[in-house]
Amino acid sequence: MEKTIDEKKQGKPLVLEQEKGNTRKLFIESYGCAMNFSDSEIVASILSGEGFNTTQNLEEADLVLVNTCSIREKAELTVRKRLEKYNAVKKHNPKMKVGVLGCMAERLKTKFLEEEKIVDLVVGPDAYKDLPNLLAEVDEGRNAVNVILSKDETYGDVSPVRLNSNGVTAFVSITRGCDNMCTFCVVPFTRGRERSRDPQSIIEEVNDLWEKGFKEITLLGQNVDSYLWYGGGLKKDFTKASEMQQATAVRFSDLLELCAKAQPKMRIRFSTSNPQDMTLDVVETMAKYDNICNYIHLPVQSGSNRILKEMNRQHTVEDYKQLISDIKNIIPDCGISQDMIVGFPTETEEDHRDTMALMEYVKYDFGYMFAYSERPGTMAERKMDDDVPAEIKQRRLAEIVDLQLKHSAYRTKQFVGKTVEVLIEKTSKKSEIEWSGRTHQSTVAVFPKEHYKVGDFVSVKIHDCTGATLIGEAIGYSKNN
Ligand code: SAH
Ligand code: F3S
């Protein structure tokens, strides 16, 4: 999920249409994963009811909120830098209040107030509905903190406002939290236990988005394949549910089908899948519905069984390869992308070569690769030494990034000469006279604008490509338009 958010959007102020009568000004920015961007839309919606309109101008803000990420140390350092900037601005606007949301808020809790004097408000990912009360405290001059994690909060009843939207693509969150406990990962600690959102409220949101003109949604969760609705509550408590609840439970493949049927012209994506939880009924449902995109983000983290075990991943390299081959059997043109970590404690050159060998086997369409960053409180931090030197991590990272570039170029080239369906999202970054959109496999395609417009589904004949972008020409609307 991590990098589905454009680097350029990280930290950009998020704004929405202004609600008449609101007088207070909210400056809100997000870092990290798509879930954080989606959560900021929920926060803006809650605060709109409290008299706040969003602003892009930090200097005029009454309230500054930063939705933070803890996944790697670097993400936290970026947020610390932003707090310095707010501090400088506050000198000219002493009434300005500053709040920290998201994973860093959850991880550091009240420590934030001691470490960063500028911070008035600390709110964890499950406590956004408490914002009106917390703000009332802050207005009275007290610091306010709520970092309580919840068993059932999914914000299913909050209708998110769409911030910085292109009006075409939107995120819809379906699960919160993660129970997987990968030993390197801070998410289970910052986002709590896994719970699923009521399918009814998901479908209502999808229908509403379609009515507002949106053409593509991404169903979001840390681990979407683990979606399980049995009337509310934690995933781990499912075994305690009544027989009736268990028999009528909605699983991820059911939810996908419900969404695909509710809006047969809406493109549907989902992120993120975990190899240990992904089942083939999901892939079969993808194959059954034209409007579910043939693309799976399937992080593996390492190609070494020994490292996977140390990471507490519940799958082996062999399981993963089997899953890939099953996916390709059911959907031959399915795009697949990865997340990889290099330099996990004890990783040897041989383990690293195993990772490269797995990449050679799959030849991923895309990839998001990271050097291991030790996170306080995780099992890896408590039990293992961060013993791979930084230079070696960086060298291994450069090697897998190079290999991925080669594979992306290989995959992109396969499309040359073919006609693909593209949903137009925006003007191309490189040319004012060209549109940019994505194929089912999530590959970017650019082509001359002609009479087409944003939100159109078009058939594009691909005649060329760069490493990661397809270049073509529209030959008409596609059948989904
Ligand atoms: N299941 C989540 C994973 C979130 S973290 C999802 O929705 O995608 C995204 C990626 O960050 C992980 O797949 C992993 O590759 C990377 N990551 C997580 N913890 C890390 C750490 N401590 N150091 C380096 N990379 C990490
Ligand atoms: Fe993190 Fe593993 Fe969950 S990477 S979000 S603990 S699936």
Short mmCIF file of C-alpha atoms and ligand atoms in Angstrom, two decimals:
data_model
loop_
_atom_site.label_atom_id
_atom_site.label_comp_id
_atom_site.label_asym_id
_atom_site.label_seq_id
_atom_site.Cartn_x
_atom_site.Cartn_y
_atom_site.Cartn_z
CA MET A 1 0.00 0.00 0.00
CA GLU A 2 2.84 2.14 0.94
CA LYS A 3 3.92 3.58 -2.39
CA THR A 4 0.57 3.63 -4.13
CA ILE A 5 0.65 7.24 -2.99
CA ASP A 6 2.60 9.37 -5.41
CA GLU A 7 5.82 10.67 -3.78
CA LYS A 8 4.79 14.17 -4.84
CA LYS A 9 1.60 14.01 -2.80
CA GLN A 10 3.43 13.19 0.42
CA GLY A 11 3.04 16.11 2.77
CA LYS A 12 1.04 18.19 0.33
CA PRO A 13 -1.81 20.08 2.01
CA LEU A 14 -5.07 18.29 1.45
CA VAL A 15 -8.00 20.51 0.49
CA LEU A 16 -11.64 20.09 -0.32
CA GLU A 17 -14.64 22.08 -1.38
CA GLN A 18 -15.49 24.63 1.23
CA GLU A 19 -18.54 24.21 3.42
CA LYS A 20 -20.53 27.45 3.64
CA GLY A 21 -20.71 28.96 7.11
CA ASN A 22 -17.50 27.30 8.33
CA THR A 23 -15.06 29.88 9.64
CA ARG A 24 -12.16 27.95 11.18
CA LYS A 25 -9.25 26.93 8.97
CA LEU A 26 -7.71 23.45 8.93
CA PHE A 27 -4.37 22.67 7.34
CA ILE A 28 -4.02 18.88 7.08
CA GLU A 29 -1.21 16.91 5.46
CA SER A 30 -0.52 13.19 5.23
CA TYR A 31 2.55 10.99 5.06
CA GLY A 32 2.94 7.29 4.40
CA CYS A 33 0.42 4.77 3.16
CA ALA A 34 -2.87 5.11 1.28
CA MET A 35 -4.73 4.31 4.51
CA ASN A 36 -3.36 7.52 6.05
CA PHE A 37 -4.57 9.56 3.07
CA SER A 38 -7.94 7.88 3.36
CA ASP A 39 -8.04 8.52 7.14
CA SER A 40 -7.32 12.23 6.55
CA GLU A 41 -10.49 12.34 4.43
CA ILE A 42 -12.41 10.92 7.41
CA VAL A 43 -10.80 13.48 9.75
CA ALA A 44 -11.64 16.38 7.40
CA SER A 45 -15.22 15.12 7.26
CA ILE A 46 -15.48 15.00 11.07
CA LEU A 47 -13.96 18.47 11.42
CA SER A 48 -16.15 19.95 8.73
CA GLY A 49 -18.97 19.37 11.23
CA GLU A 50 -16.97 21.39 13.77
CA GLY A 51 -16.79 24.51 11.61
CA PHE A 52 -13.50 23.81 9.81
CA ASN A 53 -12.76 24.37 6.15
CA THR A 54 -9.43 23.16 4.73
CA THR A 55 -6.75 25.59 3.60
CA GLN A 56 -3.55 25.19 1.56
CA ASN A 57 -1.99 28.09 3.38
CA LEU A 58 -0.18 27.05 6.54
CA GLU A 59 0.21 30.67 7.67
CA GLU A 60 -3.54 31.22 8.01
CA ALA A 61 -4.39 27.90 9.72
CA ASP A 62 -6.20 27.78 13.07
CA LEU A 63 -5.47 24.07 13.31
CA VAL A 64 -2.60 22.14 11.73
CA LEU A 65 -2.85 18.35 11.61
CA VAL A 66 -0.17 16.01 10.36
CA ASN A 67 -1.12 12.40 9.70
CA THR A 68 2.07 10.48 10.38
CA CYS A 69 3.85 7.27 9.40
CA SER A 70 6.13 5.12 11.58
CA ILE A 71 6.98 2.36 9.13
CA ARG A 72 10.65 3.34 8.78
CA GLU A 73 12.83 5.74 10.77
CA LYS A 74 13.08 8.08 7.79
CA ALA A 75 9.30 8.55 7.73
CA GLU A 76 9.41 9.73 11.35
CA LEU A 77 12.33 12.09 10.69
CA THR A 78 10.32 13.74 7.90
CA VAL A 79 7.51 14.45 10.35
CA ARG A 80 9.93 15.90 12.94
CA LYS A 81 11.14 18.30 10.23
CA ARG A 82 7.57 19.37 9.52
CA LEU A 83 7.04 20.09 13.22
CA GLU A 84 10.05 22.45 13.08
CA LYS A 85 8.41 24.24 10.18
CA TYR A 86 5.10 24.59 12.07
CA ASN A 87 7.06 25.96 15.00
CA ALA A 88 8.51 28.70 12.80
CA VAL A 89 5.04 29.60 11.48
CA LYS A 90 3.51 29.59 14.96
CA LYS A 91 5.79 32.47 15.93
CA HIS A 92 3.69 34.70 13.62
CA ASN A 93 0.40 33.03 14.47
CA PRO A 94 0.46 32.13 18.19
CA LYS A 95 -3.19 31.03 18.19
CA MET A 96 -2.42 28.18 15.79
CA LYS A 97 -2.90 24.70 17.32
CA VAL A 98 -0.92 21.66 16.20
CA GLY A 99 -2.08 18.05 16.30
CA VAL A 100 -0.31 14.80 15.44
CA LEU A 101 -2.44 11.96 14.03
CA GLY A 102 -1.70 8.43 12.84
CA CYS A 103 0.97 5.87 13.58
CA MET A 104 3.58 8.13 15.24
CA ALA A 105 0.88 9.46 17.57
CA GLU A 106 0.01 5.90 18.54
CA ARG A 107 3.63 4.84 18.93
CA LEU A 108 4.86 7.81 20.98
CA LYS A 109 1.64 8.73 22.83
CA THR A 110 2.15 11.39 25.53
CA LYS A 111 5.91 11.28 24.90
CA PHE A 112 5.14 13.51 21.93
CA LEU A 113 4.03 16.32 24.22
CA GLU A 114 7.33 16.12 26.13
CA GLU A 115 9.53 15.80 23.06
CA GLU A 116 7.84 18.37 20.85
CA LYS A 117 6.63 21.42 22.74
CA ILE A 118 4.71 22.65 19.69
CA VAL A 119 2.25 19.73 19.83
CA ASP A 120 -1.16 20.42 21.49
CA LEU A 121 -3.01 17.31 20.41
CA VAL A 122 -2.07 13.62 19.93
CA VAL A 123 -4.67 11.35 18.32
CA GLY A 124 -4.21 7.69 17.37
CA PRO A 125 -5.80 6.06 14.28
CA ASP A 126 -8.87 4.72 16.12
CA ALA A 127 -9.74 7.92 18.01
CA TYR A 128 -10.66 10.41 15.27
CA LYS A 129 -14.32 10.51 16.32
CA ASP A 130 -13.15 11.95 19.61
CA LEU A 131 -11.57 14.95 17.82
CA PRO A 132 -14.45 17.36 18.64
CA ASN A 133 -14.02 16.67 22.40
CA LEU A 134 -10.25 16.78 22.21
CA LEU A 135 -10.37 20.11 20.37
CA ALA A 136 -12.66 21.53 23.04
CA GLU A 137 -9.96 20.68 25.60
CA VAL A 138 -7.30 22.30 23.46
CA ASP A 139 -9.46 25.41 23.05
CA GLU A 140 -9.53 25.66 26.82
CA GLY A 141 -5.75 25.64 26.89
CA ARG A 142 -5.10 22.02 27.85
CA ASN A 143 -3.17 19.43 25.86
CA ALA A 144 -5.33 16.53 24.70
CA VAL A 145 -4.42 12.92 23.95
CA ASN A 146 -6.46 9.92 22.82
CA VAL A 147 -4.53 6.90 21.61
CA ILE A 148 -6.97 4.18 22.59
CA LEU A 149 -7.10 1.39 20.01
CA SER A 150 -10.52 -0.03 19.31
CA LYS A 151 -12.09 -3.45 18.80
CA ASP A 152 -14.69 -2.31 16.34
CA GLU A 153 -14.01 1.22 15.03
CA THR A 154 -14.02 1.17 11.21
CA TYR A 155 -15.46 4.67 10.56
CA GLY A 156 -18.06 2.87 8.44
CA ASP A 157 -20.62 5.53 9.39
CA VAL A 158 -18.44 8.52 8.46
CA SER A 159 -18.83 9.68 4.89
CA PRO A 160 -15.31 10.80 3.90
CA VAL A 161 -14.86 14.08 2.04
CA ARG A 162 -12.53 13.65 -0.93
CA LEU A 163 -9.34 15.67 -0.54
CA ASN A 164 -7.22 16.74 -3.55
CA SER A 165 -9.31 14.40 -5.62
CA ASN A 166 -8.97 13.99 -9.38
CA GLY A 167 -12.69 13.12 -9.30
CA VAL A 168 -11.95 9.77 -10.97
CA THR A 169 -10.17 7.48 -8.49
CA ALA A 170 -10.87 7.05 -4.78
CA PHE A 171 -9.88 4.88 -1.83
CA VAL A 172 -12.48 2.95 0.16
CA SER A 173 -11.21 1.43 3.39
CA ILE A 174 -12.51 -2.07 4.22
CA THR A 175 -10.37 -3.34 7.08
CA ARG A 176 -8.32 -1.72 9.81
CA GLY A 177 -5.38 -3.06 11.79
CA CYS A 178 -3.28 -6.17 11.21
CA ASP A 179 -2.91 -9.43 13.13
CA ASN A 180 0.00 -10.82 11.16
CA MET A 181 2.85 -9.71 13.40
CA CYS A 182 5.65 -9.72 10.84
CA THR A 183 8.63 -9.26 13.17
CA PHE A 184 9.96 -6.12 11.39
CA CYS A 185 6.64 -4.26 11.28
CA VAL A 186 5.25 -1.59 13.57
CA VAL A 187 1.73 -1.58 12.06
CA PRO A 188 0.15 -4.18 14.40
CA PHE A 189 1.23 -1.94 17.31
CA THR A 190 0.12 1.37 15.83
CA ARG A 191 -3.09 0.27 14.12
CA GLY A 192 -4.20 -2.47 16.47
CA ARG A 193 -6.05 -5.69 15.85
CA GLU A 194 -7.73 -6.53 12.61
CA ARG A 195 -11.41 -5.69 12.12
CA SER A 196 -13.61 -5.42 9.05
CA ARG A 197 -16.12 -2.82 7.97
CA ASP A 198 -19.80 -3.57 7.40
CA PRO A 199 -20.19 -4.57 3.71
CA GLN A 200 -23.42 -2.57 3.53
CA SER A 201 -21.62 0.68 4.33
CA ILE A 202 -18.87 -0.20 1.83
CA ILE A 203 -21.40 -0.74 -0.95
CA GLU A 204 -23.17 2.51 -0.05
CA GLU A 205 -19.87 4.37 -0.33
CA VAL A 206 -19.12 2.73 -3.69
CA ASN A 207 -22.58 3.65 -5.00
CA ASP A 208 -22.20 7.20 -3.74
CA LEU A 209 -18.79 7.52 -5.43
CA TRP A 210 -20.26 6.30 -8.72
CA GLU A 211 -23.06 8.85 -8.50
CA LYS A 212 -20.45 11.57 -7.91
CA GLY A 213 -18.68 10.57 -11.14
CA PHE A 214 -15.84 8.43 -9.77
CA LYS A 215 -14.76 5.60 -12.09
CA GLU A 216 -12.26 3.59 -10.08
CA ILE A 217 -12.00 2.57 -6.44
CA THR A 218 -9.26 0.86 -4.48
CA LEU A 219 -10.47 -1.24 -1.56
CA LEU A 220 -7.96 -0.61 1.18
CA GLY A 221 -6.67 -2.63 4.09
CA GLN A 222 -3.35 -3.71 5.58
CA ASN A 223 -4.34 -7.21 4.61
CA VAL A 224 -7.46 -7.20 2.43
CA ASP A 225 -7.66 -10.98 1.90
CA SER A 226 -8.27 -11.34 5.56
CA TYR A 227 -11.53 -9.32 5.34
CA LEU A 228 -14.21 -11.06 7.39
CA TRP A 229 -17.56 -9.54 8.35
CA TYR A 230 -19.72 -11.50 10.76
CA GLY A 231 -21.62 -8.63 12.31
CA GLY A 232 -18.69 -6.62 13.70
CA GLY A 233 -15.81 -7.26 16.08
CA LEU A 234 -12.25 -8.47 15.83
CA LYS A 235 -11.19 -11.04 13.29
CA LYS A 236 -9.57 -13.10 16.03
CA ASP A 237 -12.93 -13.41 17.84
CA PHE A 238 -14.64 -15.02 14.82
CA THR A 239 -14.42 -18.48 16.38
CA LYS A 240 -16.53 -17.19 19.29
CA ALA A 241 -19.30 -15.92 16.98
CA SER A 242 -22.64 -17.75 16.80
CA GLU A 243 -23.17 -20.55 14.25
CA MET A 244 -25.53 -18.28 12.36
CA GLN A 245 -22.95 -15.48 12.22
CA GLN A 246 -20.26 -17.88 11.04
CA ALA A 247 -22.50 -19.38 8.36
CA THR A 248 -23.46 -16.00 6.91
CA ALA A 249 -20.02 -14.37 7.18
CA VAL A 250 -18.83 -12.23 4.26
CA ARG A 251 -15.28 -12.95 3.10
CA PHE A 252 -13.07 -10.90 0.80
CA SER A 253 -14.06 -12.72 -2.40
CA ASP A 254 -17.75 -12.16 -1.46
CA LEU A 255 -17.12 -8.47 -0.86
CA LEU A 256 -15.29 -8.11 -4.19
CA GLU A 257 -18.23 -9.72 -5.95
CA LEU A 258 -20.72 -7.48 -4.14
CA CYS A 259 -18.77 -4.38 -5.22
CA ALA A 260 -18.31 -5.61 -8.80
CA LYS A 261 -22.04 -6.28 -9.13
CA ALA A 262 -23.19 -3.11 -7.36
CA GLN A 263 -21.40 -0.95 -9.94
CA PRO A 264 -20.58 -3.06 -13.01
CA LYS A 265 -18.84 -0.15 -14.76
CA MET A 266 -16.75 0.96 -11.79
CA ARG A 267 -13.17 -0.27 -11.97
CA ILE A 268 -12.22 -2.08 -8.80
CA ARG A 269 -8.75 -2.49 -7.33
CA PHE A 270 -7.60 -3.64 -3.93
CA SER A 271 -4.51 -3.34 -1.79
CA THR A 272 -2.72 -4.96 -0.04
CA SER A 273 -2.79 -8.73 -0.42
CA ASN A 274 -0.76 -10.95 1.81
CA PRO A 275 0.43 -14.25 0.29
CA GLN A 276 -0.45 -16.18 3.43
CA ASP A 277 -4.07 -15.00 3.41
CA MET A 278 -4.81 -14.77 -0.30
CA THR A 279 -7.09 -17.55 -1.49
CA LEU A 280 -7.80 -18.61 -5.05
CA ASP A 281 -11.50 -17.79 -4.76
CA VAL A 282 -10.37 -14.14 -4.83
CA VAL A 283 -8.48 -14.73 -8.07
CA GLU A 284 -11.47 -16.60 -9.52
CA THR A 285 -13.75 -13.69 -8.64
CA MET A 286 -11.29 -11.33 -10.34
CA ALA A 287 -11.43 -13.50 -13.46
CA LYS A 288 -15.24 -13.56 -13.39
CA TYR A 289 -15.76 -9.79 -13.40
CA ASP A 290 -14.41 -7.54 -16.15
CA ASN A 291 -14.47 -4.52 -13.90
CA ILE A 292 -12.08 -5.99 -11.30
CA CYS A 293 -8.58 -5.02 -12.45
CA ASN A 294 -6.13 -7.79 -13.28
CA TYR A 295 -3.52 -6.61 -10.87
CA ILE A 296 -2.33 -7.85 -7.47
CA HIS A 297 0.11 -6.17 -5.12
CA LEU A 298 1.62 -9.21 -3.41
CA PRO A 299 4.46 -8.27 -1.05
CA VAL A 300 6.88 -11.12 -0.32
CA GLN A 301 9.71 -9.28 1.54
CA SER A 302 12.42 -11.89 0.86
CA GLY A 303 13.24 -14.84 -1.37
CA SER A 304 14.96 -16.78 1.41
CA ASN A 305 12.97 -19.28 3.48
CA ARG A 306 15.26 -18.76 6.45
CA ILE A 307 14.66 -14.99 6.42
CA LEU A 308 10.91 -15.42 5.84
CA LYS A 309 10.82 -17.56 8.97
CA GLU A 310 12.72 -14.94 10.98
CA MET A 311 10.25 -12.37 9.66
CA ASN A 312 7.38 -14.56 10.92
CA ARG A 313 5.87 -14.67 7.46
CA GLN A 314 3.52 -17.63 7.32
CA HIS A 315 4.53 -18.67 3.79
CA THR A 316 7.58 -20.19 2.14
CA VAL A 317 9.16 -19.24 -1.17
CA GLU A 318 7.64 -22.43 -2.64
CA ASP A 319 4.11 -21.48 -1.41
CA TYR A 320 4.57 -18.05 -2.93
CA LYS A 321 5.75 -19.40 -6.30
CA GLN A 322 2.80 -21.79 -6.34
CA LEU A 323 0.44 -18.89 -5.67
CA ILE A 324 1.99 -16.87 -8.50
CA SER A 325 1.65 -19.76 -10.91
CA ASP A 326 -1.98 -20.36 -9.85
CA ILE A 327 -2.74 -16.67 -10.38
CA LYS A 328 -1.14 -16.72 -13.84
CA ASN A 329 -3.06 -19.89 -14.72
CA ILE A 330 -6.37 -18.28 -13.84
CA ILE A 331 -5.53 -14.77 -15.15
CA PRO A 332 -2.62 -15.02 -17.63
CA ASP A 333 -2.23 -11.25 -18.01
CA CYS A 334 -2.43 -10.45 -14.29
CA GLY A 335 0.00 -7.70 -13.24
CA ILE A 336 1.91 -8.49 -10.04
CA SER A 337 3.97 -6.19 -7.85
CA GLN A 338 6.12 -6.71 -4.76
CA ASP A 339 7.47 -5.17 -1.57
CA MET A 340 10.96 -6.34 -0.59
CA ILE A 341 13.15 -5.65 2.40
CA VAL A 342 16.93 -6.04 2.13
CA GLY A 343 19.27 -6.20 5.09
CA PHE A 344 16.92 -7.84 7.58
CA PRO A 345 19.02 -9.04 10.57
CA THR A 346 21.27 -12.02 9.70
CA GLU A 347 20.62 -11.68 5.93
CA THR A 348 23.61 -13.20 4.09
CA GLU A 349 24.76 -12.75 0.50
CA GLU A 350 23.18 -16.12 -0.21
CA ASP A 351 19.81 -14.98 1.17
CA HIS A 352 20.11 -11.86 -0.96
CA ARG A 353 20.83 -13.95 -4.06
CA ASP A 354 17.72 -16.01 -3.24
CA THR A 355 15.70 -12.78 -3.27
CA MET A 356 17.11 -11.88 -6.68
CA ALA A 357 16.36 -15.42 -7.92
CA LEU A 358 12.73 -15.10 -6.83
CA MET A 359 12.51 -11.76 -8.64
CA GLU A 360 13.91 -13.41 -11.77
CA TYR A 361 11.27 -16.12 -11.45
CA VAL A 362 8.30 -13.75 -11.09
CA LYS A 363 9.54 -10.79 -13.17
CA TYR A 364 7.29 -8.34 -11.32
CA ASP A 365 5.58 -5.48 -13.13
CA PHE A 366 6.53 -3.08 -10.32
CA GLY A 367 8.17 -3.15 -6.96
CA TYR A 368 8.66 -1.15 -3.79
CA MET A 369 11.96 -1.94 -2.15
CA PHE A 370 13.33 -0.90 1.22
CA ALA A 371 16.42 -1.21 3.39
CA TYR A 372 15.50 -2.71 6.74
CA SER A 373 14.87 -0.05 9.37
CA GLU A 374 14.73 -1.23 12.96
CA ARG A 375 11.49 -0.18 14.66
CA PRO A 376 11.28 0.13 18.45
CA GLY A 377 9.02 -2.42 20.13
CA THR A 378 8.89 -4.89 17.23
CA MET A 379 9.92 -8.51 17.76
CA ALA A 380 12.93 -8.09 15.46
CA GLU A 381 14.14 -5.11 17.49
CA ARG A 382 13.70 -6.98 20.76
CA LYS A 383 15.20 -10.29 19.70
CA MET A 384 17.72 -9.59 16.92
CA ASP A 385 20.72 -7.35 16.23
CA ASP A 386 20.41 -4.98 13.31
CA ASP A 387 23.64 -6.53 12.08
CA VAL A 388 23.76 -5.84 8.34
CA PRO A 389 25.95 -2.75 7.86
CA ALA A 390 24.29 0.27 6.23
CA GLU A 391 26.61 0.19 3.17
CA ILE A 392 25.72 -3.45 2.52
CA LYS A 393 21.99 -2.70 2.85
CA GLN A 394 22.36 0.14 0.36
CA ARG A 395 24.34 -1.99 -2.09
CA ARG A 396 21.78 -4.81 -1.92
CA LEU A 397 18.96 -2.31 -2.30
CA ALA A 398 20.60 -0.81 -5.40
CA GLU A 399 20.96 -4.32 -6.87
CA ILE A 400 17.32 -5.26 -6.46
CA VAL A 401 16.13 -1.84 -7.64
CA ASP A 402 18.21 -2.29 -10.82
CA LEU A 403 16.82 -5.77 -11.34
CA GLN A 404 13.26 -4.51 -10.86
CA LEU A 405 13.83 -1.73 -13.41
CA LYS A 406 14.88 -4.39 -15.90
CA HIS A 407 11.80 -6.49 -15.17
CA SER A 408 9.45 -3.48 -15.32
CA ALA A 409 10.89 -2.60 -18.73
CA TYR A 410 10.40 -6.22 -19.85
CA ARG A 411 6.76 -6.23 -18.69
CA THR A 412 6.03 -2.83 -20.19
CA LYS A 413 7.41 -3.91 -23.56
CA GLN A 414 4.97 -6.84 -23.70
CA PHE A 415 2.18 -4.32 -24.26
CA VAL A 416 3.69 -2.76 -27.40
CA GLY A 417 1.51 -3.59 -30.40
CA LYS A 418 -1.48 -4.39 -28.18
CA THR A 419 -4.66 -2.42 -27.51
CA VAL A 420 -5.40 -1.80 -23.84
CA GLU A 421 -8.17 -0.15 -21.85
CA VAL A 422 -7.05 3.04 -20.13
CA LEU A 423 -9.00 5.15 -17.64
CA ILE A 424 -8.01 8.80 -18.14
CA GLU A 425 -6.93 10.39 -14.85
CA LYS A 426 -5.09 13.59 -15.71
CA THR A 427 -2.92 15.55 -18.13
CA SER A 428 0.42 13.86 -18.74
CA LYS A 429 3.29 15.22 -16.61
CA LYS A 430 5.45 15.53 -19.71
CA SER A 431 3.02 17.04 -22.23
CA GLU A 432 0.04 19.38 -21.98
CA ILE A 433 -1.50 17.84 -25.10
CA GLU A 434 -1.52 14.28 -23.80
CA TRP A 435 -3.66 12.39 -21.31
CA SER A 436 -2.27 10.07 -18.68
CA GLY A 437 -4.16 7.09 -17.28
CA ARG A 438 -3.64 3.52 -16.20
CA THR A 439 -4.25 0.08 -17.65
CA HIS A 440 -5.81 -2.76 -15.63
CA GLN A 441 -2.29 -3.79 -14.63
CA SER A 442 -1.76 -0.29 -13.24
CA THR A 443 0.82 0.60 -15.89
CA VAL A 444 0.75 4.29 -16.86
CA ALA A 445 -0.19 5.03 -20.49
CA VAL A 446 -0.01 8.40 -22.27
CA PHE A 447 -1.64 9.39 -25.56
CA PRO A 448 -2.87 12.51 -27.47
CA LYS A 449 -5.93 14.09 -25.87
CA GLU A 450 -8.10 14.55 -29.01
CA HIS A 451 -11.76 14.84 -27.93
CA TYR A 452 -11.47 12.56 -24.90
CA LYS A 453 -11.83 13.79 -21.32
CA VAL A 454 -10.84 12.91 -17.77
CA GLY A 455 -12.87 9.92 -16.54
CA ASP A 456 -13.31 8.33 -20.00
CA PHE A 457 -12.46 4.67 -20.55
CA VAL A 458 -10.63 4.49 -23.87
CA SER A 459 -9.05 1.80 -26.01
CA VAL A 460 -5.45 2.77 -26.58
CA LYS A 461 -3.25 1.16 -29.21
CA ILE A 462 0.27 1.02 -27.76
CA HIS A 463 3.06 1.71 -30.24
CA ASP A 464 6.01 2.45 -27.97
CA CYS A 465 7.16 2.52 -24.35
CA THR A 466 9.77 3.83 -21.97
CA GLY A 467 10.89 1.75 -18.96
CA ALA A 468 7.61 2.22 -17.10
CA THR A 469 5.24 4.16 -19.37
CA LEU A 470 3.24 3.04 -22.38
CA ILE A 471 2.91 5.44 -25.32
CA GLY A 472 -0.02 5.09 -27.70
CA GLU A 473 -3.01 6.51 -29.47
CA ALA A 474 -6.69 6.28 -28.61
CA ILE A 475 -8.73 4.33 -31.15
CA GLY A 476 -12.13 4.89 -29.54
CA TYR A 477 -14.06 4.52 -26.30
CA SER A 478 -13.70 1.11 -24.71
CA LYS A 479 -16.80 -1.02 -24.22
CA ASN A 480 -16.98 -0.05 -20.55
CA ASN A 481 -17.35 3.65 -21.26
N1 SAH B 1 0.34 -4.96 4.79
C1 SAH B 1 0.76 -3.60 4.67
C2 SAH B 1 2.20 -3.41 4.82
C3 SAH B 1 2.46 -2.03 5.23
S1 SAH B 1 4.11 -1.68 5.32
C4 SAH B 1 0.24 -3.02 3.41
O1 SAH B 1 -0.90 -2.63 3.38
O2 SAH B 1 0.95 -2.89 2.41
C5 SAH B 1 4.56 -1.57 3.59
C6 SAH B 1 5.89 -2.17 3.34
O3 SAH B 1 6.89 -1.50 4.07
C7 SAH B 1 6.00 -3.62 3.77
O4 SAH B 1 5.45 -4.50 2.84
C8 SAH B 1 7.50 -3.79 3.91
O5 SAH B 1 8.08 -4.14 2.68
C9 SAH B 1 7.97 -2.38 4.28
N2 SAH B 1 8.37 -2.32 5.69
C10 SAH B 1 7.60 -2.54 6.78
N3 SAH B 1 8.34 -2.43 7.91
C11 SAH B 1 9.60 -2.14 7.52
C12 SAH B 1 10.82 -1.93 8.22
N4 SAH B 1 10.89 -2.03 9.53
N5 SAH B 1 11.93 -1.63 7.49
C13 SAH B 1 11.86 -1.57 6.14
N6 SAH B 1 10.75 -1.76 5.44
C14 SAH B 1 9.62 -2.05 6.11
FE1 F3S B 2 2.98 -5.25 8.66
FE2 F3S B 2 3.06 -7.80 8.02
FE3 F3S B 2 0.77 -6.66 8.73
S1 F3S B 2 4.08 -6.13 6.93
S2 F3S B 2 0.96 -4.54 8.16
S3 F3S B 2 2.52 -6.98 10.03
S4 F3S B 2 1.09 -8.16 7.07
#
